[in-house]
Amino acid sequence: MTIRRLFALLAVLGLVAAGCSGDRGEDESGGVSDESTESTASAVAAGDFGDLTGVCGPNEGGGEVSGDPAETQGITADSITVGTVADPGFEGRPGLNQELFDAGTAFVEWCNAAGGINGKEVVLNLRDAAVTEYQPVLEQSCQEDFGIVGSGAVQDNFWPSTGAECGLIDVAGFSVTPEKAGSAGDDPIATRSVQPVPNPLNEFPVGAASILNDEFPDAGANTGILYADLDTLITQAARTTEAYESLGMNVVYESTYNLLGEANWAPFAAAVQENGVTFLTFVGEGANLALFQQALDEIGYDVEVTLQDANFYDQSYIDAAGAAAEGTYVRNAFWPLEEAADNPATQQYIEHVEAVDGKVALLGAQAWSAWLLFAQAARDCDLDGDLTRTCVLDGAASVTEWTGGGLHAPTNPAENRGPDCTLVLQVQDGAFVRHAPTDGEYDCDPAYVVQLEGDYAVG
């Protein structure tokens, strides 16, 4: 893998993951206190999560299936062995997506304490791909695991030729590349991969942009899009442009920037001002947006609406940008971590991850959703006396409405379609707060997902 492609994939991790990687941080959540989580824990039955009941628990019937080892690898009379693949060992960014490992560790500890999956202990293999070792760790999983659950890795374009080819099944935390994320309508049975929160290449969520267009009706007439000069991010920018134009917005300024950042962002700020940009989207990472917004501040130019994808839901972005981040909007399809006290599923997720000293973040919540979908399907198959890869894959791939017990807006894993619900967060006084809807719910509308006509395959 070339360094250029590597940084491209790192840059779009948050863009293609619907939940994305906002970190709750130590003091910024404004959400769950120890007292509130303790009261929630005491009120929830073991093995229940959010609005899901009996996800984990003691044996209630069924039993182990003997037969084709290719269908039951990793299954014994009293255990299920699965793997989680992520990249925290990558030297270029230590801890990359550590929250996936932490979510898996916390889920397994919680589930086994409740009795396991229909009485079977879950045995977890944490498989660190460190970005460049995806194929080798997946090949090891091919020899040992029943499937992989809650995973997310930069080089997942090798899934079809490695994981699917060897017979593994995958209930993904998130998928990065087109080869794995696929398109809306793809059959999870054929790909052997189910996404609880899909991010298909041929659809685009426009709910947040629609809400802000209604609130600021003139801003979209002068839209600007900045993106890094790399194929993957160019594709994301082109998808954004088509989606915005479908709403009647007019893109008056587009520009690429150096993937690794610019030594001087002043020329970009000046160009935005010269083109009268009033609605801005920056495709990339928070550190670069922070510097660009500081450059805008230095010339005294205020963009009326800055709307960012969910990967900017990260306190580190606010910390880097300082006052320049104020007013920035971020779209989200997960219940805000800051409002965990109002949502039992989010509160439980935080509690269980903190119990293992793990990192609380939206990608972790997304991985937890994957674990719930897998465990539910495996439980049902075991109760039917058919705990096989085919049964679990079929079960997970048959779910047409999924919220992860209430962690996120409804999705359609069966048809590989993401949510048509959204909420908008805004940076206010150095923190993320709900902007819309204001009633403590999501704003849902089928029109909030647009079908894209462009050919966005990334070579």
Tab-separated table of N, CA and C in Angstrom, residues 246-388:
chain	number	residue	atom	x	y	z
A	246	SER	N	-28.901	18.327	-5.510
A	246	SER	CA	-30.249	17.755	-5.554
A	246	SER	C	-31.207	18.512	-4.643
A	247	LEU	N	-30.653	19.246	-3.682
A	247	LEU	CA	-31.471	20.072	-2.788
A	247	LEU	C	-31.658	21.486	-3.314
A	248	GLY	N	-31.093	21.767	-4.492
A	248	GLY	CA	-31.199	23.098	-5.060
A	248	GLY	C	-30.066	24.025	-4.639
A	249	MET	N	-29.080	23.492	-3.944
A	249	MET	CA	-27.948	24.314	-3.548
A	249	MET	C	-27.029	24.548	-4.748
A	250	ASN	N	-26.270	25.631	-4.701
A	250	ASN	CA	-25.410	26.013	-5.819
A	250	ASN	C	-23.968	26.098	-5.335
A	251	VAL	N	-23.128	25.228	-5.874
A	251	VAL	CA	-21.723	25.203	-5.470
A	251	VAL	C	-20.960	26.233	-6.300
A	252	VAL	N	-20.479	27.270	-5.627
A	252	VAL	CA	-19.775	28.362	-6.313
A	252	VAL	C	-18.264	28.276	-6.140
A	253	TYR	N	-17.831	27.420	-5.213
A	253	TYR	CA	-16.385	27.327	-4.961
A	253	TYR	C	-16.029	25.909	-4.542
A	254	GLU	N	-15.068	25.335	-5.240
A	254	GLU	CA	-14.496	24.044	-4.863
A	254	GLU	C	-12.981	24.170	-4.905
A	255	SER	N	-12.323	23.515	-3.966
A	255	SER	CA	-10.865	23.553	-3.978
A	255	SER	C	-10.312	22.328	-3.264
A	256	THR	N	-9.197	21.841	-3.793
A	256	THR	CA	-8.465	20.795	-3.093
A	256	THR	C	-7.411	21.429	-2.196
A	257	TYR	N	-7.004	20.681	-1.192
A	257	TYR	CA	-5.883	21.084	-0.354
A	257	TYR	C	-4.968	19.880	-0.165
A	258	ASN	N	-3.777	20.124	0.298
A	258	ASN	CA	-2.803	19.060	0.510
A	258	ASN	C	-3.329	18.083	1.549
A	259	LEU	N	-3.244	16.797	1.236
A	259	LEU	CA	-3.782	15.772	2.122
A	259	LEU	C	-3.229	15.884	3.537
A	260	LEU	N	-1.970	16.216	3.663
A	260	LEU	CA	-1.343	16.296	4.977
A	260	LEU	C	-1.500	17.669	5.612
A	261	GLY	N	-2.266	18.549	4.964
A	261	GLY	CA	-2.471	19.880	5.508
A	261	GLY	C	-1.679	20.926	4.753
A	262	GLU	N	-1.969	22.179	5.053
A	262	GLU	CA	-1.314	23.296	4.384
A	262	GLU	C	-0.463	24.078	5.378
A	263	ALA	N	0.685	24.534	4.896
A	263	ALA	CA	1.518	25.389	5.746
A	263	ALA	C	0.858	26.741	5.965
A	264	ASN	N	0.030	27.149	5.007
A	264	ASN	CA	-0.627	28.448	5.084
A	264	ASN	C	-2.046	28.314	4.543
A	265	TRP	N	-3.033	28.458	5.407
A	265	TRP	CA	-4.423	28.334	4.997
A	265	TRP	C	-5.024	29.676	4.584
A	266	ALA	N	-4.249	30.750	4.685
A	266	ALA	CA	-4.775	32.079	4.373
A	266	ALA	C	-5.298	32.194	2.937
A	267	PRO	N	-4.593	31.644	1.918
A	267	PRO	CA	-5.131	31.748	0.553
A	267	PRO	C	-6.491	31.065	0.387
A	268	PHE	N	-6.715	29.985	1.086
A	268	PHE	CA	-8.002	29.294	1.008
A	268	PHE	C	-9.096	30.136	1.680
A	269	ALA	N	-8.755	30.728	2.795
A	269	ALA	CA	-9.715	31.594	3.473
A	269	ALA	C	-10.066	32.782	2.587
A	270	ALA	N	-9.056	33.357	1.924
A	270	ALA	CA	-9.296	34.501	1.043
A	270	ALA	C	-10.186	34.109	-0.139
A	271	ALA	N	-9.970	32.914	-0.673
A	271	ALA	CA	-10.782	32.454	-1.804
A	271	ALA	C	-12.233	32.243	-1.394
A	272	VAL	N	-12.446	31.715	-0.202
A	272	VAL	CA	-13.811	31.554	0.301
A	272	VAL	C	-14.491	32.907	0.425
A	273	GLN	N	-13.765	33.880	0.930
A	273	GLN	CA	-14.323	35.224	1.061
A	273	GLN	C	-14.604	35.844	-0.311
A	274	GLU	N	-13.673	35.694	-1.241
A	274	GLU	CA	-13.828	36.285	-2.567
A	274	GLU	C	-15.028	35.699	-3.312
A	275	ASN	N	-15.307	34.437	-3.060
A	275	ASN	CA	-16.427	33.786	-3.732
A	275	ASN	C	-17.735	33.923	-2.959
A	276	GLY	N	-17.690	34.627	-1.849
A	276	GLY	CA	-18.903	34.888	-1.078
A	276	GLY	C	-19.566	33.634	-0.536
A	277	VAL	N	-18.757	32.649	-0.144
A	277	VAL	CA	-19.300	31.384	0.346
A	277	VAL	C	-20.083	31.624	1.635
A	278	THR	N	-21.309	31.146	1.655
A	278	THR	CA	-22.153	31.285	2.848
A	278	THR	C	-22.550	29.934	3.446
A	279	PHE	N	-22.286	28.851	2.703
A	279	PHE	CA	-22.551	27.491	3.198
A	279	PHE	C	-21.316	26.669	2.860
A	280	LEU	N	-20.663	26.126	3.886
A	280	LEU	CA	-19.366	25.486	3.695
A	280	LEU	C	-19.367	24.063	4.227
A	281	THR	N	-18.743	23.165	3.472
A	281	THR	CA	-18.446	21.817	3.957
A	281	THR	C	-16.986	21.517	3.666
A	282	PHE	N	-16.299	20.995	4.679
A	282	PHE	CA	-14.877	20.682	4.595
A	282	PHE	C	-14.736	19.165	4.682
A	283	VAL	N	-14.201	18.550	3.634
A	283	VAL	CA	-14.059	17.095	3.593
A	283	VAL	C	-12.654	16.725	4.051
A	284	GLY	N	-12.552	16.044	5.178
A	284	GLY	CA	-11.245	15.678	5.698
A	284	GLY	C	-11.302	15.399	7.179
A	285	GLU	N	-10.344	15.962	7.921
A	285	GLU	CA	-10.233	15.702	9.348
A	285	GLU	C	-10.291	16.989	10.148
A	286	GLY	N	-10.580	16.842	11.440
A	286	GLY	CA	-10.779	17.990	12.303
A	286	GLY	C	-9.573	18.888	12.459
A	287	ALA	N	-8.378	18.308	12.479
A	287	ALA	CA	-7.182	19.122	12.691
A	287	ALA	C	-7.006	20.136	11.570
A	288	ASN	N	-7.272	19.725	10.330
A	288	ASN	CA	-7.134	20.660	9.205
A	288	ASN	C	-8.270	21.676	9.181
A	289	LEU	N	-9.486	21.235	9.469
A	289	LEU	CA	-10.597	22.193	9.525
A	289	LEU	C	-10.323	23.244	10.594
A	290	ALA	N	-9.763	22.843	11.712
A	290	ALA	CA	-9.470	23.790	12.787
A	290	ALA	C	-8.543	24.898	12.306
A	291	LEU	N	-7.489	24.529	11.579
A	291	LEU	CA	-6.548	25.533	11.079
A	291	LEU	C	-7.191	26.424	10.024
A	292	PHE	N	-8.020	25.830	9.175
A	292	PHE	CA	-8.697	26.610	8.140
A	292	PHE	C	-9.667	27.608	8.771
A	293	GLN	N	-10.430	27.175	9.764
A	293	GLN	CA	-11.368	28.098	10.407
A	293	GLN	C	-10.640	29.205	11.160
A	294	GLN	N	-9.482	28.912	11.713
A	294	GLN	CA	-8.691	29.957	12.360
A	294	GLN	C	-8.211	30.980	11.333
A	295	ALA	N	-7.899	30.495	10.112
A	295	ALA	CA	-7.502	31.420	9.043
A	295	ALA	C	-8.669	32.312	8.633
A	296	LEU	N	-9.874	31.756	8.598
A	296	LEU	CA	-11.053	32.572	8.315
A	296	LEU	C	-11.245	33.634	9.397
A	297	ASP	N	-11.054	33.246	10.644
A	297	ASP	CA	-11.182	34.202	11.741
A	297	ASP	C	-10.184	35.345	11.605
A	298	GLU	N	-8.978	35.014	11.166
A	298	GLU	CA	-7.923	36.024	11.072
A	298	GLU	C	-8.257	37.102	10.049
A	299	ILE	N	-9.015	36.746	9.006
A	299	ILE	CA	-9.393	37.764	8.024
A	299	ILE	C	-10.788	38.323	8.306
A	300	GLY	N	-11.398	37.863	9.383
A	300	GLY	CA	-12.677	38.405	9.805
A	300	GLY	C	-13.855	37.976	8.951
A	301	TYR	N	-13.730	36.798	8.296
A	301	TYR	CA	-14.838	36.336	7.446
A	301	TYR	C	-15.637	35.262	8.168
A	302	ASP	N	-16.951	35.471	8.234
A	302	ASP	CA	-17.832	34.549	8.946
A	302	ASP	C	-18.730	33.837	7.947
A	303	VAL	N	-18.525	32.526	7.787
A	303	VAL	CA	-19.393	31.719	6.933
A	303	VAL	C	-20.700	31.483	7.684
A	304	GLU	N	-21.822	31.743	7.031
A	304	GLU	CA	-23.108	31.665	7.712
A	304	GLU	C	-23.377	30.257	8.247
A	305	VAL	N	-23.142	29.230	7.423
A	305	VAL	CA	-23.388	27.846	7.821
A	305	VAL	C	-22.174	26.999	7.454
A	306	THR	N	-21.590	26.348	8.447
A	306	THR	CA	-20.564	25.330	8.204
A	306	THR	C	-21.122	24.002	8.693
A	307	LEU	N	-21.337	23.087	7.750
A	307	LEU	CA	-21.923	21.783	8.074
A	307	LEU	C	-20.893	20.691	7.825
A	308	GLN	N	-20.661	19.888	8.846
A	308	GLN	CA	-19.650	18.839	8.765
A	308	GLN	C	-20.262	17.453	8.957
A	309	ASP	N	-19.541	16.466	8.403
A	309	ASP	CA	-19.966	15.085	8.579
A	309	ASP	C	-19.671	14.646	10.008
A	310	ALA	N	-20.171	13.456	10.352
A	310	ALA	CA	-20.157	13.031	11.753
A	310	ALA	C	-18.763	12.753	12.305
A	311	ASN	N	-17.755	12.604	11.418
A	311	ASN	CA	-16.418	12.374	11.956
A	311	ASN	C	-15.856	13.591	12.679
A	312	PHE	N	-16.522	14.752	12.529
A	312	PHE	CA	-16.090	15.949	13.259
A	312	PHE	C	-16.738	16.037	14.639
A	313	TYR	N	-17.573	15.072	14.957
A	313	TYR	CA	-18.149	15.002	16.308
A	313	TYR	C	-17.084	14.436	17.235
A	314	ASP	N	-16.156	15.286	17.594
A	314	ASP	CA	-14.960	14.867	18.329
A	314	ASP	C	-14.439	16.078	19.098
A	315	GLN	N	-14.318	15.930	20.389
A	315	GLN	CA	-13.875	17.045	21.221
A	315	GLN	C	-12.488	17.537	20.830
A	316	SER	N	-11.673	16.653	20.263
A	316	SER	CA	-10.325	17.076	19.873
A	316	SER	C	-10.375	18.135	18.771
A	317	TYR	N	-11.393	18.067	17.903
A	317	TYR	CA	-11.560	19.112	16.884
A	317	TYR	C	-11.846	20.457	17.539
A	318	ILE	N	-12.761	20.479	18.504
A	318	ILE	CA	-13.093	21.728	19.187
A	318	ILE	C	-11.866	22.262	19.917
A	319	ASP	N	-11.146	21.381	20.570
A	319	ASP	CA	-9.958	21.812	21.315
A	319	ASP	C	-8.927	22.434	20.381
A	320	ALA	N	-8.781	21.863	19.171
A	320	ALA	CA	-7.796	22.385	18.225
A	320	ALA	C	-8.232	23.713	17.633
A	321	ALA	N	-9.524	23.840	17.329
A	321	ALA	CA	-10.015	25.050	16.672
A	321	ALA	C	-10.253	26.191	17.638
A	322	GLY	N	-10.549	25.883	18.887
A	322	GLY	CA	-10.855	26.931	19.852
A	322	GLY	C	-12.106	27.695	19.455
A	323	ALA	N	-12.068	28.995	19.598
A	323	ALA	CA	-13.237	29.839	19.315
A	323	ALA	C	-13.653	29.771	17.854
A	324	ALA	N	-12.721	29.384	16.959
A	324	ALA	CA	-13.040	29.327	15.535
A	324	ALA	C	-14.064	28.245	15.219
A	325	ALA	N	-14.217	27.267	16.111
A	325	ALA	CA	-15.188	26.188	15.887
A	325	ALA	C	-16.605	26.605	16.240
A	326	GLU	N	-16.762	27.691	16.955
A	326	GLU	CA	-18.086	28.087	17.431
A	326	GLU	C	-19.084	28.210	16.278
A	327	GLY	N	-20.249	27.602	16.476
A	327	GLY	CA	-21.312	27.677	15.488
A	327	GLY	C	-21.289	26.582	14.451
A	328	THR	N	-20.220	25.801	14.383
A	328	THR	CA	-20.136	24.727	13.388
A	328	THR	C	-21.201	23.667	13.660
A	329	TYR	N	-21.847	23.196	12.592
A	329	TYR	CA	-22.871	22.164	12.697
A	329	TYR	C	-22.288	20.809	12.293
A	330	VAL	N	-22.786	19.764	12.940
A	330	VAL	CA	-22.353	18.402	12.639
A	330	VAL	C	-23.584	17.505	12.560
A	331	ARG	N	-23.666	16.695	11.504
A	331	ARG	CA	-24.782	15.758	11.391
A	331	ARG	C	-24.480	14.496	12.186
A	332	ASN	N	-25.531	13.812	12.637
A	332	ASN	CA	-25.340	12.613	13.438
A	332	ASN	C	-26.586	11.744	13.319
A	333	ALA	N	-26.396	10.424	13.377
A	333	ALA	CA	-27.532	9.503	13.376
A	333	ALA	C	-27.543	8.641	14.636
A	334	PHE	N	-26.609	8.904	15.552
A	334	PHE	CA	-26.578	8.239	16.855
A	334	PHE	C	-27.074	9.205	17.919
A	335	TRP	N	-27.641	8.631	18.973
A	335	TRP	CA	-28.052	9.472	20.084
A	335	TRP	C	-26.812	10.144	20.662
A	336	PRO	N	-26.867	11.456	20.909
A	336	PRO	CA	-25.674	12.153	21.391
A	336	PRO	C	-25.177	11.611	22.729
A	337	LEU	N	-23.885	11.461	22.845
A	337	LEU	CA	-23.295	11.006	24.107
A	337	LEU	C	-23.594	11.998	25.221
A	338	GLU	N	-23.688	13.279	24.861
A	338	GLU	CA	-23.967	14.303	25.866
A	338	GLU	C	-25.358	14.166	26.472
A	339	GLU	N	-26.248	13.453	25.767
A	339	GLU	CA	-27.620	13.272	26.246
A	339	GLU	C	-27.864	11.851	26.735
A	340	ALA	N	-26.816	11.185	27.171
A	340	ALA	CA	-26.950	9.783	27.581
A	340	ALA	C	-27.956	9.594	28.703
A	341	ALA	N	-28.074	10.564	29.575
A	341	ALA	CA	-29.004	10.428	30.694
A	341	ALA	C	-30.452	10.308	30.232
A	342	ASP	N	-30.723	10.708	28.976
A	342	ASP	CA	-32.080	10.638	28.443
A	342	ASP	C	-32.312	9.408	27.575
A	343	ASN	N	-31.322	8.563	27.422
A	343	ASN	CA	-31.438	7.417	26.525
A	343	ASN	C	-30.781	6.196	27.159
A	344	PRO	N	-31.564	5.228	27.626
A	344	PRO	CA	-31.004	4.083	28.357
A	344	PRO	C	-29.930	3.332	27.590
A	345	ALA	N	-30.085	3.155	26.286
A	345	ALA	CA	-29.096	2.384	25.526
A	345	ALA	C	-27.742	3.087	25.535
A	346	THR	N	-27.733	4.390	25.294
A	346	THR	CA	-26.473	5.132	25.306
A	346	THR	C	-25.846	5.105	26.690
A	347	GLN	N	-26.680	5.232	27.691
A	347	GLN	CA	-26.199	5.216	29.068
A	347	GLN	C	-25.569	3.861	29.403
A	348	GLN	N	-26.224	2.772	28.971
A	348	GLN	CA	-25.679	1.446	29.223
A	348	GLN	C	-24.362	1.244	28.496
A	349	TYR	N	-24.297	1.678	27.218
A	349	TYR	CA	-23.049	1.547	26.465
A	349	TYR	C	-21.901	2.231	27.202
A	350	ILE	N	-22.112	3.455	27.628
A	350	ILE	CA	-21.068	4.189	28.332
A	350	ILE	C	-20.666	3.456	29.606
A	351	GLU	N	-21.659	3.018	30.363
A	351	GLU	CA	-21.382	2.331	31.624
A	351	GLU	C	-20.519	1.088	31.411
A	352	HIS	N	-20.887	0.253	30.446
A	352	HIS	CA	-20.176	-1.009	30.254
A	352	HIS	C	-18.756	-0.797	29.730
A	353	VAL	N	-18.563	0.198	28.850
A	353	VAL	CA	-17.221	0.463	28.346
A	353	VAL	C	-16.345	1.078	29.425
A	354	GLU	N	-16.912	1.972	30.212
A	354	GLU	CA	-16.122	2.548	31.309
A	354	GLU	C	-15.756	1.494	32.343
A	355	ALA	N	-16.575	0.445	32.467
A	355	ALA	CA	-16.283	-0.621	33.430
A	355	ALA	C	-15.010	-1.378	33.074
A	356	VAL	N	-14.591	-1.331	31.794
A	356	VAL	CA	-13.340	-1.979	31.394
A	356	VAL	C	-12.272	-0.936	31.068
A	357	ASP	N	-12.491	0.295	31.559
A	357	ASP	CA	-11.563	1.410	31.315
A	357	ASP	C	-11.337	1.634	29.831
A	358	GLY	N	-12.389	1.479	29.040
A	358	GLY	CA	-12.278	1.631	27.601
A	358	GLY	C	-12.603	3.036	27.133
A	359	LYS	N	-12.415	3.247	25.844
A	359	LYS	CA	-12.680	4.537	25.210
A	359	LYS	C	-14.130	4.588	24.761
A	360	VAL	N	-14.862	5.578	25.233
A	360	VAL	CA	-16.248	5.802	24.837
A	360	VAL	C	-16.244	6.702	23.615
A	361	ALA	N	-16.785	6.213	22.516
A	361	ALA	CA	-16.807	6.971	21.266
A	361	ALA	C	-17.899	6.422	20.368
A	362	LEU	N	-18.276	7.198	19.367
A	362	LEU	CA	-19.379	6.775	18.512
A	362	LEU	C	-19.054	5.533	17.706
A	363	LEU	N	-17.822	5.379	17.250
A	363	LEU	CA	-17.493	4.138	16.554
A	363	LEU	C	-17.596	2.951	17.500
A	364	GLY	N	-17.318	3.170	18.762
A	364	GLY	CA	-17.504	2.101	19.739
A	364	GLY	C	-18.969	1.748	19.894
A	365	ALA	N	-19.838	2.762	19.918
A	365	ALA	CA	-21.267	2.498	19.989
A	365	ALA	C	-21.743	1.771	18.740
A	366	GLN	N	-21.151	2.100	17.609
A	366	GLN	CA	-21.511	1.423	16.369
A	366	GLN	C	-21.083	-0.044	16.425
A	367	ALA	N	-19.902	-0.306	16.976
A	367	ALA	CA	-19.461	-1.689	17.141
A	367	ALA	C	-20.374	-2.437	18.104
A	368	TRP	N	-20.814	-1.765	19.162
A	368	TRP	CA	-21.728	-2.398	20.129
A	368	TRP	C	-23.023	-2.802	19.433
A	369	SER	N	-23.511	-1.974	18.526
A	369	SER	CA	-24.706	-2.316	17.759
A	369	SER	C	-24.489	-3.595	16.971
A	370	ALA	N	-23.290	-3.751	16.408
A	370	ALA	CA	-22.970	-4.973	15.660
A	370	ALA	C	-22.973	-6.194	16.568
A	371	TRP	N	-22.420	-6.044	17.754
A	371	TRP	CA	-22.408	-7.160	18.709
A	371	TRP	C	-23.825	-7.580	19.087
A	372	LEU	N	-24.687	-6.610	19.270
A	372	LEU	CA	-26.076	-6.931	19.612
A	372	LEU	C	-26.760	-7.700	18.486
A	373	LEU	N	-26.533	-7.273	17.247
A	373	LEU	CA	-27.158	-7.952	16.115
A	373	LEU	C	-26.637	-9.378	15.984
A	374	PHE	N	-25.336	-9.550	16.157
A	374	PHE	CA	-24.756	-10.890	16.089
A	374	PHE	C	-25.298	-11.776	17.204
A	375	ALA	N	-25.276	-11.279	18.425
A	375	ALA	CA	-25.689	-12.092	19.571
A	375	ALA	C	-27.153	-12.498	19.455
A	376	GLN	N	-27.991	-11.587	18.988
A	376	GLN	CA	-29.404	-11.900	18.829
A	376	GLN	C	-29.601	-13.015	17.806
A	377	ALA	N	-28.885	-12.913	16.665
A	377	ALA	CA	-29.008	-13.941	15.630
A	377	ALA	C	-28.449	-15.274	16.114
A	378	ALA	N	-27.303	-15.249	16.792
A	378	ALA	CA	-26.704	-16.497	17.283
A	378	ALA	C	-27.580	-17.144	18.335
A	379	ARG	N	-28.164	-16.350	19.207
A	379	ARG	CA	-29.083	-16.890	20.221
A	379	ARG	C	-30.247	-17.619	19.566
A	380	ASP	N	-30.868	-16.981	18.590
A	380	ASP	CA	-32.028	-17.576	17.948
A	380	ASP	C	-31.661	-18.861	17.208
A	381	CYS	N	-30.502	-18.850	16.546
A	381	CYS	CA	-30.066	-20.060	15.840
A	381	CYS	C	-29.802	-21.196	16.820
A	382	ASP	N	-29.161	-20.874	17.944
A	382	ASP	CA	-28.858	-21.915	18.926
A	382	ASP	C	-30.136	-22.485	19.530
A	383	LEU	N	-31.095	-21.623	19.785
A	383	LEU	CA	-32.374	-22.096	20.310
A	383	LEU	C	-33.068	-23.022	19.315
A	384	ASP	N	-32.812	-22.812	18.025
A	384	ASP	CA	-33.400	-23.667	16.993
A	384	ASP	C	-32.547	-24.891	16.694
A	385	GLY	N	-31.445	-25.058	17.441
A	385	GLY	CA	-30.560	-26.185	17.198
A	385	GLY	C	-29.793	-26.080	15.895
A	386	ASP	N	-29.508	-24.853	15.474
A	386	ASP	CA	-28.854	-24.648	14.178
A	386	ASP	C	-27.826	-23.528	14.270
A	387	LEU	N	-26.911	-23.637	15.233
A	387	LEU	CA	-25.900	-22.601	15.411
A	387	LEU	C	-24.795	-22.801	14.372
A	388	THR	N	-25.060	-22.311	13.175
A	388	THR	CA	-24.128	-22.414	12.060
A	388	THR	C	-23.903	-21.028	11.477
